[in-house]
Amino acid sequence: MKFAHLRVDGSSVPRLAVIFDDAALFLDDVMDDAPRDLQDLLEQGDGGYERIRAISLDAVSNGAVLTQVDELRHSSAVLRPPQIIAIGANYAAHSSELSLRLETAATVFSLWPNSLTGHGSTITWPRDLTTQVDYEAELGVIIGRPARNVTVANALDYVFGYTVVNDITARDLQFSEAQWSRCKSFDGFTPTGPLVVTADEIGDPQNLWLTTHVDGRILQDASSCDMVRTVAEIISYLSKTSTLLPGTLISTGSPGGAGYSRKPPIFLGDGSTVTISIDKIGLLTTHCREI
């Protein structure tokens, strides 16, 4: 199934919807006790998801009113995640172009929740704080049930679904500080979406193609099979030290082609548009403004 948080024009309140082709079924239209967001649904466990699935399919088969997605506005594909965990240097080409070492242990850091935003949003940043704003296409993983000390072989059983993440980074801040959270956690610097697609529809997460267009030019074009650490290995590694709670978003690293490494560098500027695509999930577009 496919889920999205969508808003009717003029409303600031996102509503959870199940997506059928290019149309949305708002769950609060067909359920008196609909989950308010995906996090609410995940906290209900497997029974909650199976109930939503049955009700949604029954509603559509009985002629429920659907709304075309292009008439709606997207919020972040995930809302209220208990944690946003990012994995750095997880593609050899990206590590090399940024002159980062491929460490024996994974590079792990947190992104702040204020950085979340949705497909089609406009992000802003003060030009007196950064002039080197970069894009990073990443596969986002949403944990579906508590994961503690899981094996690599079983790790994908804990995945609810996947989304597209643009891990936007102020490079000048990144390389002037000892930590990476602040440079990647400006308001709106973690667009996600447009959808969360359940794991059964994705299959092998190491067989997906990631592409980044900036102002119509292809700047990243790679397969998730190039990850240094697979999705299963990342989940297992993180679960050794702490429980991954339902709704946790893991951003799994970006392939080569970042703007910082290009000659001359290509940074996002006032009026730039970034579109990231991942197979089976869709297109995530972000507009940019300097202030």
PDB file of N, CA and C in Angstrom, residues 69-158:
ATOM      1  N   VAL A  69      -4.641  13.433  -6.364  1.00  0.00           N
ATOM      2  CA  VAL A  69      -3.503  13.901  -5.568  1.00  0.00           C
ATOM      3  C   VAL A  69      -3.006  15.249  -6.054  1.00  0.00           C
ATOM      4  N   ASP A  70      -3.072  15.507  -7.359  1.00  0.00           N
ATOM      5  CA  ASP A  70      -2.556  16.774  -7.870  1.00  0.00           C
ATOM      6  C   ASP A  70      -3.422  17.976  -7.464  1.00  0.00           C
ATOM      7  N   GLU A  71      -4.551  17.731  -6.816  1.00  0.00           N
ATOM      8  CA  GLU A  71      -5.379  18.807  -6.276  1.00  0.00           C
ATOM      9  C   GLU A  71      -5.037  19.105  -4.811  1.00  0.00           C
ATOM     10  N   LEU A  72      -4.078  18.349  -4.254  1.00  0.00           N
ATOM     11  CA  LEU A  72      -3.766  18.424  -2.836  1.00  0.00           C
ATOM     12  C   LEU A  72      -2.312  18.851  -2.630  1.00  0.00           C
ATOM     13  N   ARG A  73      -1.978  19.182  -1.391  1.00  0.00           N
ATOM     14  CA  ARG A  73      -0.619  19.575  -1.033  1.00  0.00           C
ATOM     15  C   ARG A  73      -0.027  18.547  -0.071  1.00  0.00           C
ATOM     16  N   HIS A  74       1.247  18.246  -0.262  1.00  0.00           N
ATOM     17  CA  HIS A  74       1.914  17.230   0.542  1.00  0.00           C
ATOM     18  C   HIS A  74       2.539  17.818   1.799  1.00  0.00           C
ATOM     19  N   SER A  75       2.397  17.109   2.900  1.00  0.00           N
ATOM     20  CA  SER A  75       3.242  17.308   4.067  1.00  0.00           C
ATOM     21  C   SER A  75       4.308  16.216   4.055  1.00  0.00           C
ATOM     22  N   SER A  76       5.204  16.259   5.028  1.00  0.00           N
ATOM     23  CA  SER A  76       6.245  15.239   5.101  1.00  0.00           C
ATOM     24  C   SER A  76       5.623  13.848   5.073  1.00  0.00           C
ATOM     25  N   ALA A  77       6.304  12.919   4.415  1.00  0.00           N
ATOM     26  CA  ALA A  77       5.801  11.539   4.345  1.00  0.00           C
ATOM     27  C   ALA A  77       5.748  10.890   5.710  1.00  0.00           C
ATOM     28  N   VAL A  78       6.579  11.354   6.643  1.00  0.00           N
ATOM     29  CA  VAL A  78       6.530  10.899   8.032  1.00  0.00           C
ATOM     30  C   VAL A  78       6.336  12.115   8.926  1.00  0.00           C
ATOM     31  N   LEU A  79       5.484  11.957   9.921  1.00  0.00           N
ATOM     32  CA  LEU A  79       5.252  13.005  10.913  1.00  0.00           C
ATOM     33  C   LEU A  79       5.480  12.405  12.298  1.00  0.00           C
ATOM     34  N   ARG A  80       6.057  13.182  13.186  1.00  0.00           N
ATOM     35  CA  ARG A  80       6.290  12.769  14.580  1.00  0.00           C
ATOM     36  C   ARG A  80       7.121  11.495  14.706  1.00  0.00           C
ATOM     37  N   PRO A  81       8.146  11.274  13.877  1.00  0.00           N
ATOM     38  CA  PRO A  81       8.957  10.066  14.075  1.00  0.00           C
ATOM     39  C   PRO A  81       9.672  10.132  15.419  1.00  0.00           C
ATOM     40  N   PRO A  82       9.797   9.003  16.119  1.00  0.00           N
ATOM     41  CA  PRO A  82      10.514   9.025  17.393  1.00  0.00           C
ATOM     42  C   PRO A  82      11.991   9.333  17.238  1.00  0.00           C
ATOM     43  N   GLN A  83      12.523   9.112  16.065  1.00  0.00           N
ATOM     44  CA  GLN A  83      13.932   9.392  15.791  1.00  0.00           C
ATOM     45  C   GLN A  83      14.132   9.497  14.288  1.00  0.00           C
ATOM     46  N   ILE A  84      15.017  10.402  13.884  1.00  0.00           N
ATOM     47  CA  ILE A  84      15.464  10.465  12.491  1.00  0.00           C
ATOM     48  C   ILE A  84      16.961  10.196  12.520  1.00  0.00           C
ATOM     49  N   ILE A  85      17.350   9.055  11.995  1.00  0.00           N
ATOM     50  CA  ILE A  85      18.747   8.620  12.032  1.00  0.00           C
ATOM     51  C   ILE A  85      19.305   8.669  10.617  1.00  0.00           C
ATOM     52  N   ALA A  86      20.463   9.277  10.466  1.00  0.00           N
ATOM     53  CA  ALA A  86      21.112   9.376   9.158  1.00  0.00           C
ATOM     54  C   ALA A  86      22.426   8.595   9.171  1.00  0.00           C
ATOM     55  N   ILE A  87      22.726   7.998   8.046  1.00  0.00           N
ATOM     56  CA  ILE A  87      23.956   7.240   7.866  1.00  0.00           C
ATOM     57  C   ILE A  87      24.834   7.988   6.877  1.00  0.00           C
ATOM     58  N   GLY A  88      26.032   8.332   7.308  1.00  0.00           N
ATOM     59  CA  GLY A  88      26.943   9.068   6.442  1.00  0.00           C
ATOM     60  C   GLY A  88      27.926   8.135   5.748  1.00  0.00           C
ATOM     61  N   ALA A  89      28.463   8.624   4.635  1.00  0.00           N
ATOM     62  CA  ALA A  89      29.539   7.913   3.921  1.00  0.00           C
ATOM     63  C   ALA A  89      29.161   6.460   3.628  1.00  0.00           C
ATOM     64  N   ASN A  90      27.944   6.241   3.110  1.00  0.00           N
ATOM     65  CA  ASN A  90      27.486   4.873   2.874  1.00  0.00           C
ATOM     66  C   ASN A  90      27.527   4.461   1.406  1.00  0.00           C
ATOM     67  N   TYR A  91      28.093   5.305   0.569  1.00  0.00           N
ATOM     68  CA  TYR A  91      28.403   4.947  -0.814  1.00  0.00           C
ATOM     69  C   TYR A  91      29.865   5.330  -1.039  1.00  0.00           C
ATOM     70  N   ALA A  92      30.646   4.415  -1.575  1.00  0.00           N
ATOM     71  CA  ALA A  92      32.082   4.666  -1.718  1.00  0.00           C
ATOM     72  C   ALA A  92      32.359   5.892  -2.578  1.00  0.00           C
ATOM     73  N   ALA A  93      31.582   6.078  -3.654  1.00  0.00           N
ATOM     74  CA  ALA A  93      31.826   7.215  -4.547  1.00  0.00           C
ATOM     75  C   ALA A  93      31.597   8.539  -3.835  1.00  0.00           C
ATOM     76  N   HIS A  94      30.559   8.598  -2.996  1.00  0.00           N
ATOM     77  CA  HIS A  94      30.261   9.837  -2.271  1.00  0.00           C
ATOM     78  C   HIS A  94      31.329  10.109  -1.214  1.00  0.00           C
ATOM     79  N   SER A  95      31.780   9.076  -0.528  1.00  0.00           N
ATOM     80  CA  SER A  95      32.841   9.254   0.463  1.00  0.00           C
ATOM     81  C   SER A  95      34.104   9.790  -0.184  1.00  0.00           C
ATOM     82  N   SER A  96      34.436   9.246  -1.341  1.00  0.00           N
ATOM     83  CA  SER A  96      35.648   9.674  -2.032  1.00  0.00           C
ATOM     84  C   SER A  96      35.561  11.119  -2.491  1.00  0.00           C
ATOM     85  N   GLU A  97      34.417  11.515  -3.047  1.00  0.00           N
ATOM     86  CA  GLU A  97      34.315  12.864  -3.587  1.00  0.00           C
ATOM     87  C   GLU A  97      34.324  13.930  -2.501  1.00  0.00           C
ATOM     88  N   LEU A  98      33.918  13.548  -1.268  1.00  0.00           N
ATOM     89  CA  LEU A  98      33.947  14.496  -0.143  1.00  0.00           C
ATOM     90  C   LEU A  98      35.194  14.320   0.714  1.00  0.00           C
ATOM     91  N   SER A  99      36.110  13.453   0.262  1.00  0.00           N
ATOM     92  CA  SER A  99      37.354  13.179   0.986  1.00  0.00           C
ATOM     93  C   SER A  99      37.076  12.665   2.395  1.00  0.00           C
ATOM     94  N   LEU A 100      36.057  11.801   2.503  1.00  0.00           N
ATOM     95  CA  LEU A 100      35.716  11.176   3.778  1.00  0.00           C
ATOM     96  C   LEU A 100      36.232   9.741   3.786  1.00  0.00           C
ATOM     97  N   ARG A 101      36.710   9.303   4.923  1.00  0.00           N
ATOM     98  CA  ARG A 101      37.177   7.938   5.042  1.00  0.00           C
ATOM     99  C   ARG A 101      36.004   6.980   5.187  1.00  0.00           C
ATOM    100  N   LEU A 102      36.155   5.789   4.618  1.00  0.00           N
ATOM    101  CA  LEU A 102      35.179   4.727   4.859  1.00  0.00           C
ATOM    102  C   LEU A 102      35.594   4.006   6.136  1.00  0.00           C
ATOM    103  N   GLU A 103      34.977   4.374   7.241  1.00  0.00           N
ATOM    104  CA  GLU A 103      35.354   3.816   8.527  1.00  0.00           C
ATOM    105  C   GLU A 103      34.870   2.368   8.656  1.00  0.00           C
ATOM    106  N   THR A 104      35.523   1.624   9.562  1.00  0.00           N
ATOM    107  CA  THR A 104      35.084   0.261   9.846  1.00  0.00           C
ATOM    108  C   THR A 104      33.668   0.267  10.402  1.00  0.00           C
ATOM    109  N   ALA A 105      33.387   1.220  11.291  1.00  0.00           N
ATOM    110  CA  ALA A 105      32.044   1.378  11.840  1.00  0.00           C
ATOM    111  C   ALA A 105      31.277   2.415  11.025  1.00  0.00           C
ATOM    112  N   ALA A 106      29.954   2.291  11.021  1.00  0.00           N
ATOM    113  CA  ALA A 106      29.122   3.242  10.282  1.00  0.00           C
ATOM    114  C   ALA A 106      29.186   4.627  10.920  1.00  0.00           C
ATOM    115  N   THR A 107      29.054   5.658  10.087  1.00  0.00           N
ATOM    116  CA  THR A 107      28.922   7.028  10.570  1.00  0.00           C
ATOM    117  C   THR A 107      27.441   7.297  10.792  1.00  0.00           C
ATOM    118  N   VAL A 108      27.074   7.591  12.040  1.00  0.00           N
ATOM    119  CA  VAL A 108      25.676   7.739  12.416  1.00  0.00           C
ATOM    120  C   VAL A 108      25.471   9.101  13.071  1.00  0.00           C
ATOM    121  N   PHE A 109      24.415   9.816  12.673  1.00  0.00           N
ATOM    122  CA  PHE A 109      24.068  11.084  13.309  1.00  0.00           C
ATOM    123  C   PHE A 109      22.567  11.271  13.232  1.00  0.00           C
ATOM    124  N   SER A 110      22.064  12.237  13.982  1.00  0.00           N
ATOM    125  CA  SER A 110      20.622  12.496  14.025  1.00  0.00           C
ATOM    126  C   SER A 110      20.269  13.738  13.228  1.00  0.00           C
ATOM    127  N   LEU A 111      19.088  13.732  12.643  1.00  0.00           N
ATOM    128  CA  LEU A 111      18.512  14.914  12.025  1.00  0.00           C
ATOM    129  C   LEU A 111      17.391  15.416  12.928  1.00  0.00           C
ATOM    130  N   TRP A 112      17.192  16.704  12.965  1.00  0.00           N
ATOM    131  CA  TRP A 112      16.217  17.290  13.886  1.00  0.00           C
ATOM    132  C   TRP A 112      14.844  17.343  13.223  1.00  0.00           C
ATOM    133  N   PRO A 113      13.774  17.147  14.007  1.00  0.00           N
ATOM    134  CA  PRO A 113      12.433  17.038  13.414  1.00  0.00           C
ATOM    135  C   PRO A 113      11.952  18.293  12.697  1.00  0.00           C
ATOM    136  N   ASN A 114      12.475  19.471  13.075  1.00  0.00           N
ATOM    137  CA  ASN A 114      12.084  20.701  12.376  1.00  0.00           C
ATOM    138  C   ASN A 114      12.521  20.700  10.916  1.00  0.00           C
ATOM    139  N   SER A 115      13.451  19.801  10.569  1.00  0.00           N
ATOM    140  CA  SER A 115      13.959  19.766   9.193  1.00  0.00           C
ATOM    141  C   SER A 115      13.011  19.055   8.234  1.00  0.00           C
ATOM    142  N   LEU A 116      12.009  18.345   8.755  1.00  0.00           N
ATOM    143  CA  LEU A 116      11.100  17.602   7.886  1.00  0.00           C
ATOM    144  C   LEU A 116      10.187  18.544   7.104  1.00  0.00           C
ATOM    145  N   THR A 117       9.988  18.230   5.847  1.00  0.00           N
ATOM    146  CA  THR A 117       9.007  18.935   5.015  1.00  0.00           C
ATOM    147  C   THR A 117       8.580  17.998   3.898  1.00  0.00           C
ATOM    148  N   GLY A 118       7.608  18.422   3.104  1.00  0.00           N
ATOM    149  CA  GLY A 118       7.008  17.520   2.136  1.00  0.00           C
ATOM    150  C   GLY A 118       7.378  17.806   0.693  1.00  0.00           C
ATOM    151  N   HIS A 119       6.915  16.932  -0.154  1.00  0.00           N
ATOM    152  CA  HIS A 119       7.052  17.084  -1.608  1.00  0.00           C
ATOM    153  C   HIS A 119       6.397  18.388  -2.062  1.00  0.00           C
ATOM    154  N   GLY A 120       7.098  19.112  -2.926  1.00  0.00           N
ATOM    155  CA  GLY A 120       6.560  20.351  -3.472  1.00  0.00           C
ATOM    156  C   GLY A 120       6.770  21.566  -2.603  1.00  0.00           C
ATOM    157  N   SER A 121       7.435  21.400  -1.463  1.00  0.00           N
ATOM    158  CA  SER A 121       7.629  22.526  -0.549  1.00  0.00           C
ATOM    159  C   SER A 121       8.759  23.430  -1.027  1.00  0.00           C
ATOM    160  N   THR A 122       8.779  24.637  -0.466  1.00  0.00           N
ATOM    161  CA  THR A 122       9.856  25.597  -0.733  1.00  0.00           C
ATOM    162  C   THR A 122      10.662  25.759   0.544  1.00  0.00           C
ATOM    163  N   ILE A 123      11.951  25.458   0.461  1.00  0.00           N
ATOM    164  CA  ILE A 123      12.829  25.631   1.610  1.00  0.00           C
ATOM    165  C   ILE A 123      13.565  26.956   1.483  1.00  0.00           C
ATOM    166  N   THR A 124      13.954  27.519   2.627  1.00  0.00           N
ATOM    167  CA  THR A 124      14.692  28.778   2.640  1.00  0.00           C
ATOM    168  C   THR A 124      15.891  28.663   3.565  1.00  0.00           C
ATOM    169  N   TRP A 125      16.883  29.496   3.320  1.00  0.00           N
ATOM    170  CA  TRP A 125      18.020  29.588   4.226  1.00  0.00           C
ATOM    171  C   TRP A 125      18.613  30.991   4.145  1.00  0.00           C
ATOM    172  N   PRO A 126      19.186  31.477   5.250  1.00  0.00           N
ATOM    173  CA  PRO A 126      19.799  32.808   5.240  1.00  0.00           C
ATOM    174  C   PRO A 126      21.145  32.779   4.509  1.00  0.00           C
ATOM    175  N   ARG A 127      21.315  33.649   3.555  1.00  0.00           N
ATOM    176  CA  ARG A 127      22.560  33.635   2.784  1.00  0.00           C
ATOM    177  C   ARG A 127      23.769  34.050   3.614  1.00  0.00           C
ATOM    178  N   ASP A 128      23.517  34.705   4.776  1.00  0.00           N
ATOM    179  CA  ASP A 128      24.653  35.067   5.617  1.00  0.00           C
ATOM    180  C   ASP A 128      25.117  33.908   6.498  1.00  0.00           C
ATOM    181  N   LEU A 129      24.372  32.770   6.493  1.00  0.00           N
ATOM    182  CA  LEU A 129      24.791  31.585   7.240  1.00  0.00           C
ATOM    183  C   LEU A 129      25.456  30.539   6.348  1.00  0.00           C
ATOM    184  N   THR A 130      24.993  30.425   5.103  1.00  0.00           N
ATOM    185  CA  THR A 130      25.561  29.425   4.214  1.00  0.00           C
ATOM    186  C   THR A 130      25.433  29.860   2.758  1.00  0.00           C
ATOM    187  N   THR A 131      26.469  29.553   1.992  1.00  0.00           N
ATOM    188  CA  THR A 131      26.442  29.783   0.542  1.00  0.00           C
ATOM    189  C   THR A 131      26.746  28.487  -0.206  1.00  0.00           C
ATOM    190  N   GLN A 132      26.754  27.358   0.524  1.00  0.00           N
ATOM    191  CA  GLN A 132      27.109  26.074  -0.084  1.00  0.00           C
ATOM    192  C   GLN A 132      26.057  25.017   0.259  1.00  0.00           C
ATOM    193  N   VAL A 133      24.851  25.238  -0.202  1.00  0.00           N
ATOM    194  CA  VAL A 133      23.747  24.322   0.080  1.00  0.00           C
ATOM    195  C   VAL A 133      23.724  23.227  -0.989  1.00  0.00           C
ATOM    196  N   ASP A 134      23.783  21.978  -0.545  1.00  0.00           N
ATOM    197  CA  ASP A 134      23.948  20.839  -1.441  1.00  0.00           C
ATOM    198  C   ASP A 134      22.763  19.880  -1.301  1.00  0.00           C
ATOM    199  N   TYR A 135      22.574  19.057  -2.295  1.00  0.00           N
ATOM    200  CA  TYR A 135      21.510  18.054  -2.364  1.00  0.00           C
ATOM    201  C   TYR A 135      22.117  16.668  -2.095  1.00  0.00           C
ATOM    202  N   GLU A 136      21.302  15.735  -1.607  1.00  0.00           N
ATOM    203  CA  GLU A 136      21.730  14.343  -1.457  1.00  0.00           C
ATOM    204  C   GLU A 136      20.506  13.431  -1.561  1.00  0.00           C
ATOM    205  N   ALA A 137      20.433  12.648  -2.612  1.00  0.00           N
ATOM    206  CA  ALA A 137      19.356  11.667  -2.765  1.00  0.00           C
ATOM    207  C   ALA A 137      19.605  10.488  -1.839  1.00  0.00           C
ATOM    208  N   GLU A 138      18.574  10.110  -1.068  1.00  0.00           N
ATOM    209  CA  GLU A 138      18.730   8.992  -0.142  1.00  0.00           C
ATOM    210  C   GLU A 138      17.445   8.172  -0.065  1.00  0.00           C
ATOM    211  N   LEU A 139      17.611   6.885   0.141  1.00  0.00           N
ATOM    212  CA  LEU A 139      16.488   5.996   0.405  1.00  0.00           C
ATOM    213  C   LEU A 139      16.155   6.071   1.890  1.00  0.00           C
ATOM    214  N   GLY A 140      14.896   6.395   2.200  1.00  0.00           N
ATOM    215  CA  GLY A 140      14.447   6.445   3.582  1.00  0.00           C
ATOM    216  C   GLY A 140      13.740   5.162   3.974  1.00  0.00           C
ATOM    217  N   VAL A 141      14.059   4.665   5.160  1.00  0.00           N
ATOM    218  CA  VAL A 141      13.497   3.418   5.678  1.00  0.00           C
ATOM    219  C   VAL A 141      12.658   3.745   6.905  1.00  0.00           C
ATOM    220  N   ILE A 142      11.428   3.241   6.969  1.00  0.00           N
ATOM    221  CA  ILE A 142      10.553   3.474   8.125  1.00  0.00           C
ATOM    222  C   ILE A 142      10.374   2.158   8.870  1.00  0.00           C
ATOM    223  N   ILE A 143      10.776   2.162  10.136  1.00  0.00           N
ATOM    224  CA  ILE A 143      10.665   0.972  10.973  1.00  0.00           C
ATOM    225  C   ILE A 143       9.197   0.754  11.364  1.00  0.00           C
ATOM    226  N   GLY A 144       8.747  -0.517  11.314  1.00  0.00           N
ATOM    227  CA  GLY A 144       7.343  -0.814  11.569  1.00  0.00           C
ATOM    228  C   GLY A 144       7.035  -1.378  12.934  1.00  0.00           C
ATOM    229  N   ARG A 145       8.013  -2.041  13.568  1.00  0.00           N
ATOM    230  CA  ARG A 145       7.805  -2.594  14.901  1.00  0.00           C
ATOM    231  C   ARG A 145       9.112  -2.548  15.673  1.00  0.00           C
ATOM    232  N   PRO A 146       9.062  -2.599  16.995  1.00  0.00           N
ATOM    233  CA  PRO A 146      10.293  -2.433  17.770  1.00  0.00           C
ATOM    234  C   PRO A 146      11.376  -3.417  17.337  1.00  0.00           C
ATOM    235  N   ALA A 147      12.552  -2.896  17.087  1.00  0.00           N
ATOM    236  CA  ALA A 147      13.677  -3.713  16.630  1.00  0.00           C
ATOM    237  C   ALA A 147      14.814  -3.584  17.634  1.00  0.00           C
ATOM    238  N   ARG A 148      15.154  -4.657  18.301  1.00  0.00           N
ATOM    239  CA  ARG A 148      16.236  -4.659  19.284  1.00  0.00           C
ATOM    240  C   ARG A 148      17.097  -5.886  19.060  1.00  0.00           C
ATOM    241  N   ASN A 149      18.370  -5.647  18.788  1.00  0.00           N
ATOM    242  CA  ASN A 149      19.348  -6.722  18.647  1.00  0.00           C
ATOM    243  C   ASN A 149      18.927  -7.732  17.580  1.00  0.00           C
ATOM    244  N   VAL A 150      18.510  -7.216  16.421  1.00  0.00           N
ATOM    245  CA  VAL A 150      18.046  -8.110  15.355  1.00  0.00           C
ATOM    246  C   VAL A 150      19.221  -8.526  14.482  1.00  0.00           C
ATOM    247  N   THR A 151      19.088  -9.667  13.854  1.00  0.00           N
ATOM    248  CA  THR A 151      20.123 -10.154  12.947  1.00  0.00           C
ATOM    249  C   THR A 151      19.967  -9.519  11.574  1.00  0.00           C
ATOM    250  N   VAL A 152      21.021  -9.550  10.801  1.00  0.00           N
ATOM    251  CA  VAL A 152      20.954  -9.057   9.423  1.00  0.00           C
ATOM    252  C   VAL A 152      19.927  -9.861   8.633  1.00  0.00           C
ATOM    253  N   ALA A 153      19.901 -11.160   8.864  1.00  0.00           N
ATOM    254  CA  ALA A 153      18.977 -12.032   8.117  1.00  0.00           C
ATOM    255  C   ALA A 153      17.524 -11.674   8.365  1.00  0.00           C
ATOM    256  N   ASN A 154      17.209 -11.194   9.572  1.00  0.00           N
ATOM    257  CA  ASN A 154      15.815 -10.889   9.922  1.00  0.00           C
ATOM    258  C   ASN A 154      15.485  -9.408   9.878  1.00  0.00           C
ATOM    259  N   ALA A 155      16.451  -8.551   9.609  1.00  0.00           N
ATOM    260  CA  ALA A 155      16.276  -7.103   9.784  1.00  0.00           C
ATOM    261  C   ALA A 155      15.171  -6.523   8.912  1.00  0.00           C
ATOM    262  N   LEU A 156      15.037  -6.987   7.679  1.00  0.00           N
ATOM    263  CA  LEU A 156      14.034  -6.398   6.790  1.00  0.00           C
ATOM    264  C   LEU A 156      12.612  -6.727   7.234  1.00  0.00           C
ATOM    265  N   ASP A 157      12.448  -7.709   8.102  1.00  0.00           N
ATOM    266  CA  ASP A 157      11.119  -8.023   8.630  1.00  0.00           C
ATOM    267  C   ASP A 157      10.593  -6.894   9.514  1.00  0.00           C
ATOM    268  N   TYR A 158      11.463  -5.992   9.944  1.00  0.00           N
ATOM    269  CA  TYR A 158      11.078  -4.893  10.832  1.00  0.00           C
ATOM    270  C   TYR A 158      10.782  -3.604  10.066  1.00  0.00           C
TER     271      TYR A 158
END
